GROMACS .gro file of N, CA, C and O in nm:
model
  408
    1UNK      N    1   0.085  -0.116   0.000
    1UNK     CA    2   0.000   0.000   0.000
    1UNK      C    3   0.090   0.123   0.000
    1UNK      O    4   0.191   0.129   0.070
    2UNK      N    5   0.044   0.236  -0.093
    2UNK     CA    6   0.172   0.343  -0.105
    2UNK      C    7   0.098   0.441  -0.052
    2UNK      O    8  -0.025   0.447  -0.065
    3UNK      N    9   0.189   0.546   0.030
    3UNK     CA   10   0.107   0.613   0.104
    3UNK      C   11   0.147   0.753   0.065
    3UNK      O   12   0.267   0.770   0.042
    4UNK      N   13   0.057   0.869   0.052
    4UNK     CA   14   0.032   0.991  -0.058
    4UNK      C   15   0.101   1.065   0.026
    4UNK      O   16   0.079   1.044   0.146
    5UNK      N   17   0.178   1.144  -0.002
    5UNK     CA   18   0.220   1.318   0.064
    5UNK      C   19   0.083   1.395   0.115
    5UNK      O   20  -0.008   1.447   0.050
    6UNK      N   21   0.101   1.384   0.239
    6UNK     CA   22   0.038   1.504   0.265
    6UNK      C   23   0.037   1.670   0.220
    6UNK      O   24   0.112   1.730   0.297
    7UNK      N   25  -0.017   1.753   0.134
    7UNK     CA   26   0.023   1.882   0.119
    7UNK      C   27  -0.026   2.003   0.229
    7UNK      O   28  -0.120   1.982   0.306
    8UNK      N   29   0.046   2.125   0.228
    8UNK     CA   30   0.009   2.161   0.358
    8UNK      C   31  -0.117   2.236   0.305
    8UNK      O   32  -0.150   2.232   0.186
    9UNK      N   33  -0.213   2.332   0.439
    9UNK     CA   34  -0.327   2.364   0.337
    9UNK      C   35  -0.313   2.511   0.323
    9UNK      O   36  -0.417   2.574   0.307
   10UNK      N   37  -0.178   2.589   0.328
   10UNK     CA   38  -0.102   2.689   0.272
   10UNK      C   39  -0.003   2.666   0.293
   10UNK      O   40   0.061   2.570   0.335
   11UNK      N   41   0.024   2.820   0.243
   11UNK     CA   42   0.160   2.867   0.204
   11UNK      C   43   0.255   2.898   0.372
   11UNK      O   44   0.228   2.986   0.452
   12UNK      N   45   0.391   2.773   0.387
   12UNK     CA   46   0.448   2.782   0.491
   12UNK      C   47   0.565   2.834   0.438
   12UNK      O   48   0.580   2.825   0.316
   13UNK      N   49   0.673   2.902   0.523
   13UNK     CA   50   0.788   2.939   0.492
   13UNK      C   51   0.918   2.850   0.537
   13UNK      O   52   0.890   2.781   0.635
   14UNK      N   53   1.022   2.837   0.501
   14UNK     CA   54   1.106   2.733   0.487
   14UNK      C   55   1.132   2.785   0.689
   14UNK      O   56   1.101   2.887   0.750
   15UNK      N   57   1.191   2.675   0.727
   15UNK     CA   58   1.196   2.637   0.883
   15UNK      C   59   1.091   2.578   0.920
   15UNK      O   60   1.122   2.495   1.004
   16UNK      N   61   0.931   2.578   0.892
   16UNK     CA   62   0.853   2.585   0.944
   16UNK      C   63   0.831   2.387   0.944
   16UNK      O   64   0.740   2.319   0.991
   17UNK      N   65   0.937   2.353   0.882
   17UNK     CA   66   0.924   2.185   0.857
   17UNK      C   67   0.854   2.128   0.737
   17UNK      O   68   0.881   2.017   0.692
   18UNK      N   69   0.773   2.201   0.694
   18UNK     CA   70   0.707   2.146   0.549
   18UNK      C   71   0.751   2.257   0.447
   18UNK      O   72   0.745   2.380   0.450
   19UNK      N   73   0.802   2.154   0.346
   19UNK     CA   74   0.850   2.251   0.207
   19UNK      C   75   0.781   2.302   0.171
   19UNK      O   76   0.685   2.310   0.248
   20UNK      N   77   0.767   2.359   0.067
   20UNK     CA   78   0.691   2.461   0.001
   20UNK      C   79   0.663   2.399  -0.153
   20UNK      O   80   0.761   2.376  -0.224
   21UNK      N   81   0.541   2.376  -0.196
   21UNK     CA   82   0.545   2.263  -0.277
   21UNK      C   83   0.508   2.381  -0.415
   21UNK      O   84   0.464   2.495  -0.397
   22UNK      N   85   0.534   2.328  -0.532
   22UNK     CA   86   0.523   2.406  -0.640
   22UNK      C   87   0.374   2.498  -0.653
   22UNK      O   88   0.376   2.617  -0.686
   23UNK      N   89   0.265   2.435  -0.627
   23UNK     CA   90   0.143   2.512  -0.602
   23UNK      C   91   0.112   2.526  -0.481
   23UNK      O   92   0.002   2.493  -0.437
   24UNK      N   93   0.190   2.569  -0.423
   24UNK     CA   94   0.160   2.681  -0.317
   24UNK      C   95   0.173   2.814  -0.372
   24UNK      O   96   0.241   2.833  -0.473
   25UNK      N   97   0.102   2.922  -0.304
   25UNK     CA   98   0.132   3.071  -0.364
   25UNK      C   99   0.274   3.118  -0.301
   25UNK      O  100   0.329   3.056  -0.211
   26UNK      N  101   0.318   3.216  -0.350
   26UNK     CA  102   0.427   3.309  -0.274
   26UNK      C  103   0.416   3.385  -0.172
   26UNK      O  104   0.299   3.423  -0.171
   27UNK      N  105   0.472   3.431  -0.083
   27UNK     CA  106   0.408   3.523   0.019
   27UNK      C  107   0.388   3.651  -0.025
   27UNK      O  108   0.359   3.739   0.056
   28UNK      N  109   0.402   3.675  -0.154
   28UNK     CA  110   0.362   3.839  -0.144
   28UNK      C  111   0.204   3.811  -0.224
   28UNK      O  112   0.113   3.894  -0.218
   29UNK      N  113   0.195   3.716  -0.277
   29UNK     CA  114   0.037   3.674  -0.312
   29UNK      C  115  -0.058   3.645  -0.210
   29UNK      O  116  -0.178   3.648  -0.239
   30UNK      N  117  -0.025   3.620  -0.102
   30UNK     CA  118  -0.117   3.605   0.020
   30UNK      C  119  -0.128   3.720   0.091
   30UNK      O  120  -0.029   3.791   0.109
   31UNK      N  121  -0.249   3.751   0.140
   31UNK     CA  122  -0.265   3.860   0.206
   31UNK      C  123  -0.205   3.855   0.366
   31UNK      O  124  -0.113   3.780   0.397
   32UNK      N  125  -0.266   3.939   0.455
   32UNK     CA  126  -0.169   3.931   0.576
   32UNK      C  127  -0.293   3.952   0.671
   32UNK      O  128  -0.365   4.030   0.608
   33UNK      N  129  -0.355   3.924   0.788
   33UNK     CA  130  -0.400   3.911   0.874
   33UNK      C  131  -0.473   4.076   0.904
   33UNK      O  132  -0.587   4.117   0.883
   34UNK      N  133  -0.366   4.135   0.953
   34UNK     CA  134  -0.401   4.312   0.902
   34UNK      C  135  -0.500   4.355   0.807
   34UNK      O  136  -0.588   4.436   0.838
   35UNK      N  137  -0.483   4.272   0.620
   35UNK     CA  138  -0.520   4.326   0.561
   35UNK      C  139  -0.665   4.211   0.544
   35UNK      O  140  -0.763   4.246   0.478
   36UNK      N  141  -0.658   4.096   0.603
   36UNK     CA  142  -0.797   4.073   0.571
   36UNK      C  143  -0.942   4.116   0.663
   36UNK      O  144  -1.062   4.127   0.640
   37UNK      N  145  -0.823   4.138   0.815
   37UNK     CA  146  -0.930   4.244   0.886
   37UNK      C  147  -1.013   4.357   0.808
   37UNK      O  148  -1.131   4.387   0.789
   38UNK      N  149  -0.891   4.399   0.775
   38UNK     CA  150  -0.909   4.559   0.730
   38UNK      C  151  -0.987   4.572   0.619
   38UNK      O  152  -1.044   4.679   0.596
   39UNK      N  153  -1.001   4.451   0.530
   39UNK     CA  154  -1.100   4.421   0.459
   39UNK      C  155  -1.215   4.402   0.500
   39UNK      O  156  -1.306   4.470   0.452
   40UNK      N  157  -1.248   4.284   0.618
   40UNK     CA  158  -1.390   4.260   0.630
   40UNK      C  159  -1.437   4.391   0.753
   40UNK      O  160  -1.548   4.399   0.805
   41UNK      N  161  -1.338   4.468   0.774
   41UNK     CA  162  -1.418   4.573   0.850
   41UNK      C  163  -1.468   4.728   0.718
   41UNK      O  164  -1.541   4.825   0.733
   42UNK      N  165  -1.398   4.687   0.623
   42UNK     CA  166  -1.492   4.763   0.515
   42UNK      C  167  -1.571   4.713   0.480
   42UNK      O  168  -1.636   4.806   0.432
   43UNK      N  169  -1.650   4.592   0.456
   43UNK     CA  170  -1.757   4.543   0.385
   43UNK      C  171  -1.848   4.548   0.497
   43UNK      O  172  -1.970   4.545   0.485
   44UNK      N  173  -1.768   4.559   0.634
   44UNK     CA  174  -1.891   4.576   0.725
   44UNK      C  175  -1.941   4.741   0.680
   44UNK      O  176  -2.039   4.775   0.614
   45UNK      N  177  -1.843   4.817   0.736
   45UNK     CA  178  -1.911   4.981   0.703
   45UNK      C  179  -1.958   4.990   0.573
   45UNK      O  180  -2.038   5.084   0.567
   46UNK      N  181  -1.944   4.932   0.460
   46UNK     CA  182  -2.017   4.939   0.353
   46UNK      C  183  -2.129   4.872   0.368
   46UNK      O  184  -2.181   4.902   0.261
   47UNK      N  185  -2.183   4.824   0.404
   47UNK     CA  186  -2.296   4.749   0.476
   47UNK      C  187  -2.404   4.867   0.537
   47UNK      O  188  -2.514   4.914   0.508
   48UNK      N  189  -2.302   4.881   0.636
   48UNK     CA  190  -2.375   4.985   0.735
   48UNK      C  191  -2.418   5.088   0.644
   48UNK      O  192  -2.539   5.098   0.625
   49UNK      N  193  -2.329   5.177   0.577
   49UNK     CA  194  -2.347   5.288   0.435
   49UNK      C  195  -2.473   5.289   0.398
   49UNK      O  196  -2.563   5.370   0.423
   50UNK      N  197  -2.468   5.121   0.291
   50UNK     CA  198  -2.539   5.089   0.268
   50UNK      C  199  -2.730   5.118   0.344
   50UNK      O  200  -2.806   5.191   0.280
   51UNK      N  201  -2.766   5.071   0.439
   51UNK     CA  202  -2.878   4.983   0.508
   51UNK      C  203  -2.888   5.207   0.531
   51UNK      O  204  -3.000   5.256   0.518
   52UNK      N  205  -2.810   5.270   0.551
   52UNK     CA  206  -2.787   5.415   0.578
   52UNK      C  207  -2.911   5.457   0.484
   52UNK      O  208  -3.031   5.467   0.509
   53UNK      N  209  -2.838   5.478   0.368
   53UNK     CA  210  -2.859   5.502   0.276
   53UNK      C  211  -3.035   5.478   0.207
   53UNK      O  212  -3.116   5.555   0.155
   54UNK      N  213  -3.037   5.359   0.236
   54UNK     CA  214  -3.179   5.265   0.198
   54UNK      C  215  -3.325   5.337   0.310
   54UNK      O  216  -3.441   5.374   0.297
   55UNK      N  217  -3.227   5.323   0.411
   55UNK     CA  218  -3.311   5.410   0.500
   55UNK      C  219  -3.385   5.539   0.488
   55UNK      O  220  -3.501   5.578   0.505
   56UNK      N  221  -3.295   5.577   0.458
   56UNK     CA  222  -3.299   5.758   0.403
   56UNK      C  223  -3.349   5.764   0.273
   56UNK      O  224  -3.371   5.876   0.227
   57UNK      N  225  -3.374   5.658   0.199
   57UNK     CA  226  -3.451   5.657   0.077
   57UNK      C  227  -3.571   5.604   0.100
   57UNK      O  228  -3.654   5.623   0.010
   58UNK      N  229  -3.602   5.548   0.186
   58UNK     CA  230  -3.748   5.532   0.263
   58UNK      C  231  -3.803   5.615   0.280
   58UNK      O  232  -3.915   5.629   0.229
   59UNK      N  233  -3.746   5.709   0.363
   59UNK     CA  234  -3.802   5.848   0.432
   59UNK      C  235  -3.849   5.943   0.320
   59UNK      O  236  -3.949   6.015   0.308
   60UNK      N  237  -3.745   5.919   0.244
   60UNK     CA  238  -3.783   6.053   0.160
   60UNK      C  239  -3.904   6.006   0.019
   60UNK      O  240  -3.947   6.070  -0.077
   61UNK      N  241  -3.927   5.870   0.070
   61UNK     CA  242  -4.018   5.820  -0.031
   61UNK      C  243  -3.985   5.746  -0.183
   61UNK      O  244  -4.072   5.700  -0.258
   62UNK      N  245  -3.863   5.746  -0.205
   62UNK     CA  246  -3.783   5.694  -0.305
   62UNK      C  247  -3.769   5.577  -0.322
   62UNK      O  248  -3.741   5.524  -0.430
   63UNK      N  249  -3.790   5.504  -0.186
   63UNK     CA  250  -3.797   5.370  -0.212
   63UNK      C  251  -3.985   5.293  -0.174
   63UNK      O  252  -4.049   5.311  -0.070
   64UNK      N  253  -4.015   5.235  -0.260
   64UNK     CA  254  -4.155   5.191  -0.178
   64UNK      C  255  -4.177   5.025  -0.146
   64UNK      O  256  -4.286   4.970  -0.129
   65UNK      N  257  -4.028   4.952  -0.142
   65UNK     CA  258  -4.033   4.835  -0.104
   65UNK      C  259  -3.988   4.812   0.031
   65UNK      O  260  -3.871   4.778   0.046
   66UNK      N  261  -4.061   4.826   0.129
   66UNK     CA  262  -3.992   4.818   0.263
   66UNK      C  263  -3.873   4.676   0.317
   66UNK      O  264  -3.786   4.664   0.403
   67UNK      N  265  -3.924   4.598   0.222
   67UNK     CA  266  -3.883   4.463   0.247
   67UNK      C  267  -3.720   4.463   0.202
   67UNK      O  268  -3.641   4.376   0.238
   68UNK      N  269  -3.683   4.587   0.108
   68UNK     CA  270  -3.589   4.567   0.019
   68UNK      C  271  -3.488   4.669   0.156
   68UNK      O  272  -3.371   4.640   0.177
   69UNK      N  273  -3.533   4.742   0.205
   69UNK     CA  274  -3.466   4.824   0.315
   69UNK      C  275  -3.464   4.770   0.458
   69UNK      O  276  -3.405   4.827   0.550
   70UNK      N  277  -3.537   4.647   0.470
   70UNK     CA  278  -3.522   4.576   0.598
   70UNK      C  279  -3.428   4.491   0.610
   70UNK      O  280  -3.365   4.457   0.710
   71UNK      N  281  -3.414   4.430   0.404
   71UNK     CA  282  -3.310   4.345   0.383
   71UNK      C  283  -3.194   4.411   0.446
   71UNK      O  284  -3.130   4.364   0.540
   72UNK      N  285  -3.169   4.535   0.379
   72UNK     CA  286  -3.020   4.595   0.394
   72UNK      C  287  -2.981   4.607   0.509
   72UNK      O  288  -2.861   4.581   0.522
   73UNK      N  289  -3.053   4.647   0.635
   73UNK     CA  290  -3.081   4.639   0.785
   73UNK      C  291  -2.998   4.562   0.845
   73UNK      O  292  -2.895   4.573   0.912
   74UNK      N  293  -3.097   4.446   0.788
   74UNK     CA  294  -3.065   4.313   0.869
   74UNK      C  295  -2.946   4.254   0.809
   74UNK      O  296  -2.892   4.175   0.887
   75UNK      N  297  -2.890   4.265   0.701
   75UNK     CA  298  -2.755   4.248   0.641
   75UNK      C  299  -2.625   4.297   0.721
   75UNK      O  300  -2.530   4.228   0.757
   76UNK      N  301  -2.649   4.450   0.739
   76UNK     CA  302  -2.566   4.515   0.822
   76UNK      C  303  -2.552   4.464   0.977
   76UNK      O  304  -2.444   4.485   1.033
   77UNK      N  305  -2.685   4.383   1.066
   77UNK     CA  306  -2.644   4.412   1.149
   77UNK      C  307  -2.602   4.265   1.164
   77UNK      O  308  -2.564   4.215   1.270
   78UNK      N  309  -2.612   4.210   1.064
   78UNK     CA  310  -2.580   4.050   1.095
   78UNK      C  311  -2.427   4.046   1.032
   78UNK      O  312  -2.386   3.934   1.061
   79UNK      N  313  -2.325   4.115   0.961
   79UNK     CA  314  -2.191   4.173   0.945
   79UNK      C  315  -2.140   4.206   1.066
   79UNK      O  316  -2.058   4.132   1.119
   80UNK      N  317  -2.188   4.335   1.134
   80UNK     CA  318  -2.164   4.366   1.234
   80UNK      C  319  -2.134   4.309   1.375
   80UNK      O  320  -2.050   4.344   1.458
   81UNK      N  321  -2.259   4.180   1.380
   81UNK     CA  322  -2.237   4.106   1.493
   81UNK      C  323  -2.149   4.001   1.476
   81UNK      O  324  -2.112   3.930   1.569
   82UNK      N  325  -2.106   3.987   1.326
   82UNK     CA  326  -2.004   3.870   1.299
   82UNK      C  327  -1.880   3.948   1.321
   82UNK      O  328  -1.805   3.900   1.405
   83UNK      N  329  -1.843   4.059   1.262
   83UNK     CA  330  -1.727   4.129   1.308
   83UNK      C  331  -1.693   4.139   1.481
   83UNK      O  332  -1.581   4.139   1.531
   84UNK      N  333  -1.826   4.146   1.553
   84UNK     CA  334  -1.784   4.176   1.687
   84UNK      C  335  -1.708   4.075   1.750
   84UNK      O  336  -1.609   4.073   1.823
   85UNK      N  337  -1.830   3.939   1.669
   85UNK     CA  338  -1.785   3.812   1.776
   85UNK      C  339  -1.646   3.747   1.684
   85UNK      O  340  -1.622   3.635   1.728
   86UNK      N  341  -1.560   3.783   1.583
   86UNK     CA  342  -1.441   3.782   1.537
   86UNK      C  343  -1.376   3.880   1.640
   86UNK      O  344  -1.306   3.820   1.721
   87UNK      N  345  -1.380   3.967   1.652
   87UNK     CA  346  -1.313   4.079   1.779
   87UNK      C  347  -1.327   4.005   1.869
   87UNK      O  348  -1.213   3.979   1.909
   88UNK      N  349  -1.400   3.951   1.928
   88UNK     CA  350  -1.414   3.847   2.059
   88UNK      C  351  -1.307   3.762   2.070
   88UNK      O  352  -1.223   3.770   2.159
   89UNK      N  353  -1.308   3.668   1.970
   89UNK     CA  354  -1.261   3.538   1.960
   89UNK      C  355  -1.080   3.594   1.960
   89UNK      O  356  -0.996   3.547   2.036
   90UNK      N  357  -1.053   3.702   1.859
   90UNK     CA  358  -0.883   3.784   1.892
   90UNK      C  359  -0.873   3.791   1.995
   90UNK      O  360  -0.809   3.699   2.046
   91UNK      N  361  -0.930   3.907   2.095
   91UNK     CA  362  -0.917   3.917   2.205
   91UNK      C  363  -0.895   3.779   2.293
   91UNK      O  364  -0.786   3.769   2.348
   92UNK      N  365  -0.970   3.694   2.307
   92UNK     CA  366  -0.985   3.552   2.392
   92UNK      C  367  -0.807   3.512   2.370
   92UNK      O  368  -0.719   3.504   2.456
   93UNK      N  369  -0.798   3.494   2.228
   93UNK     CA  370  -0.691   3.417   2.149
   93UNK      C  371  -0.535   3.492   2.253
   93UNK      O  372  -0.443   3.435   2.312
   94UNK      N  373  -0.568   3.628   2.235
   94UNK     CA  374  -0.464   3.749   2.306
   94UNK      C  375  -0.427   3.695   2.450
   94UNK      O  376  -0.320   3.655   2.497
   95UNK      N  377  -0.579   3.712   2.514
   95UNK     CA  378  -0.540   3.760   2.627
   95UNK      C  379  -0.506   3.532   2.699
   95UNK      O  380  -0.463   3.504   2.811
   96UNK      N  381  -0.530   3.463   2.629
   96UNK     CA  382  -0.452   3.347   2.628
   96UNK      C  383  -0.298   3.363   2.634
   96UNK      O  384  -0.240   3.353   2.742
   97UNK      N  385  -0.232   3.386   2.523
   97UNK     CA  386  -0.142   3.412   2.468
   97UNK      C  387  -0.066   3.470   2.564
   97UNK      O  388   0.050   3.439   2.588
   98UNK      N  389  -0.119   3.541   2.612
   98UNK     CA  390  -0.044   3.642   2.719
   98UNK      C  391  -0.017   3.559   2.856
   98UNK      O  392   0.099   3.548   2.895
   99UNK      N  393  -0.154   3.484   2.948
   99UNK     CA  394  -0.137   3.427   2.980
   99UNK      C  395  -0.013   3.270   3.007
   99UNK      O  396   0.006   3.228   3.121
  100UNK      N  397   0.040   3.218   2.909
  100UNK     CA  398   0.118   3.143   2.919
  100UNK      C  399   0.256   3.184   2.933
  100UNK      O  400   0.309   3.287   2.890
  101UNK      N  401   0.322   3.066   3.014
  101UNK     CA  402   0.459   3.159   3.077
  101UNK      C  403   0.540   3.047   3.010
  101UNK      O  404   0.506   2.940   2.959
  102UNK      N  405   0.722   3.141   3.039
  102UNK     CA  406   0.764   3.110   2.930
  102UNK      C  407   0.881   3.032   3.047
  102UNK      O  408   0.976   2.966   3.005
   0.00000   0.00000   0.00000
């Protein structure tokens, strides 16, 4: 029975014990932790913008599908509470981290 290579399920850097296999990406093709925050905390405020926006086109009568502005609402605040409880779970991860002695 021949038994398969495991591949890793990214991109590791040499020390880390697993090579770096031809289809893996490079590290300047992978984003960085920073920037995928910094990403999903714009699609949150674009969200928010958004559901803003829809709102204020309610009011002023521009929109007459309420359903289509409750959507945007509830989009935003269901982003929002996923961003928080991601902020949660860092923090937990942190204040672990900190915790252990060396």
């Amino acid at each position: 029975m021949a038994l398969n290579q495991i591949n890793p399920i990214g991109p590791f850097e040499s020390g880390s014990g697993v090579k770096k296999t031809q289809g893996a990406q490079s590290r300047k093709d992978v984003s960085s932790f920073k920037d995928t925050l910094t990403g999903f905390m714009k699609d949150v405020n674009d969200a928010q913008n958004k559901a803003d926006k829809s709102i204020e086109r309610l009011a002023a009568g521009e929109i007459n599908d309420v359903h289509q502005v409750m959507n945007a609402a509830q989009e935003a605040k269901v982003a929002f509470n996923m961003m928080m409880e991601v902020r949660n779970k860092v923090m937990d991860a942190y204040q672990e981290v900190m915790r252990i002695r060396i």
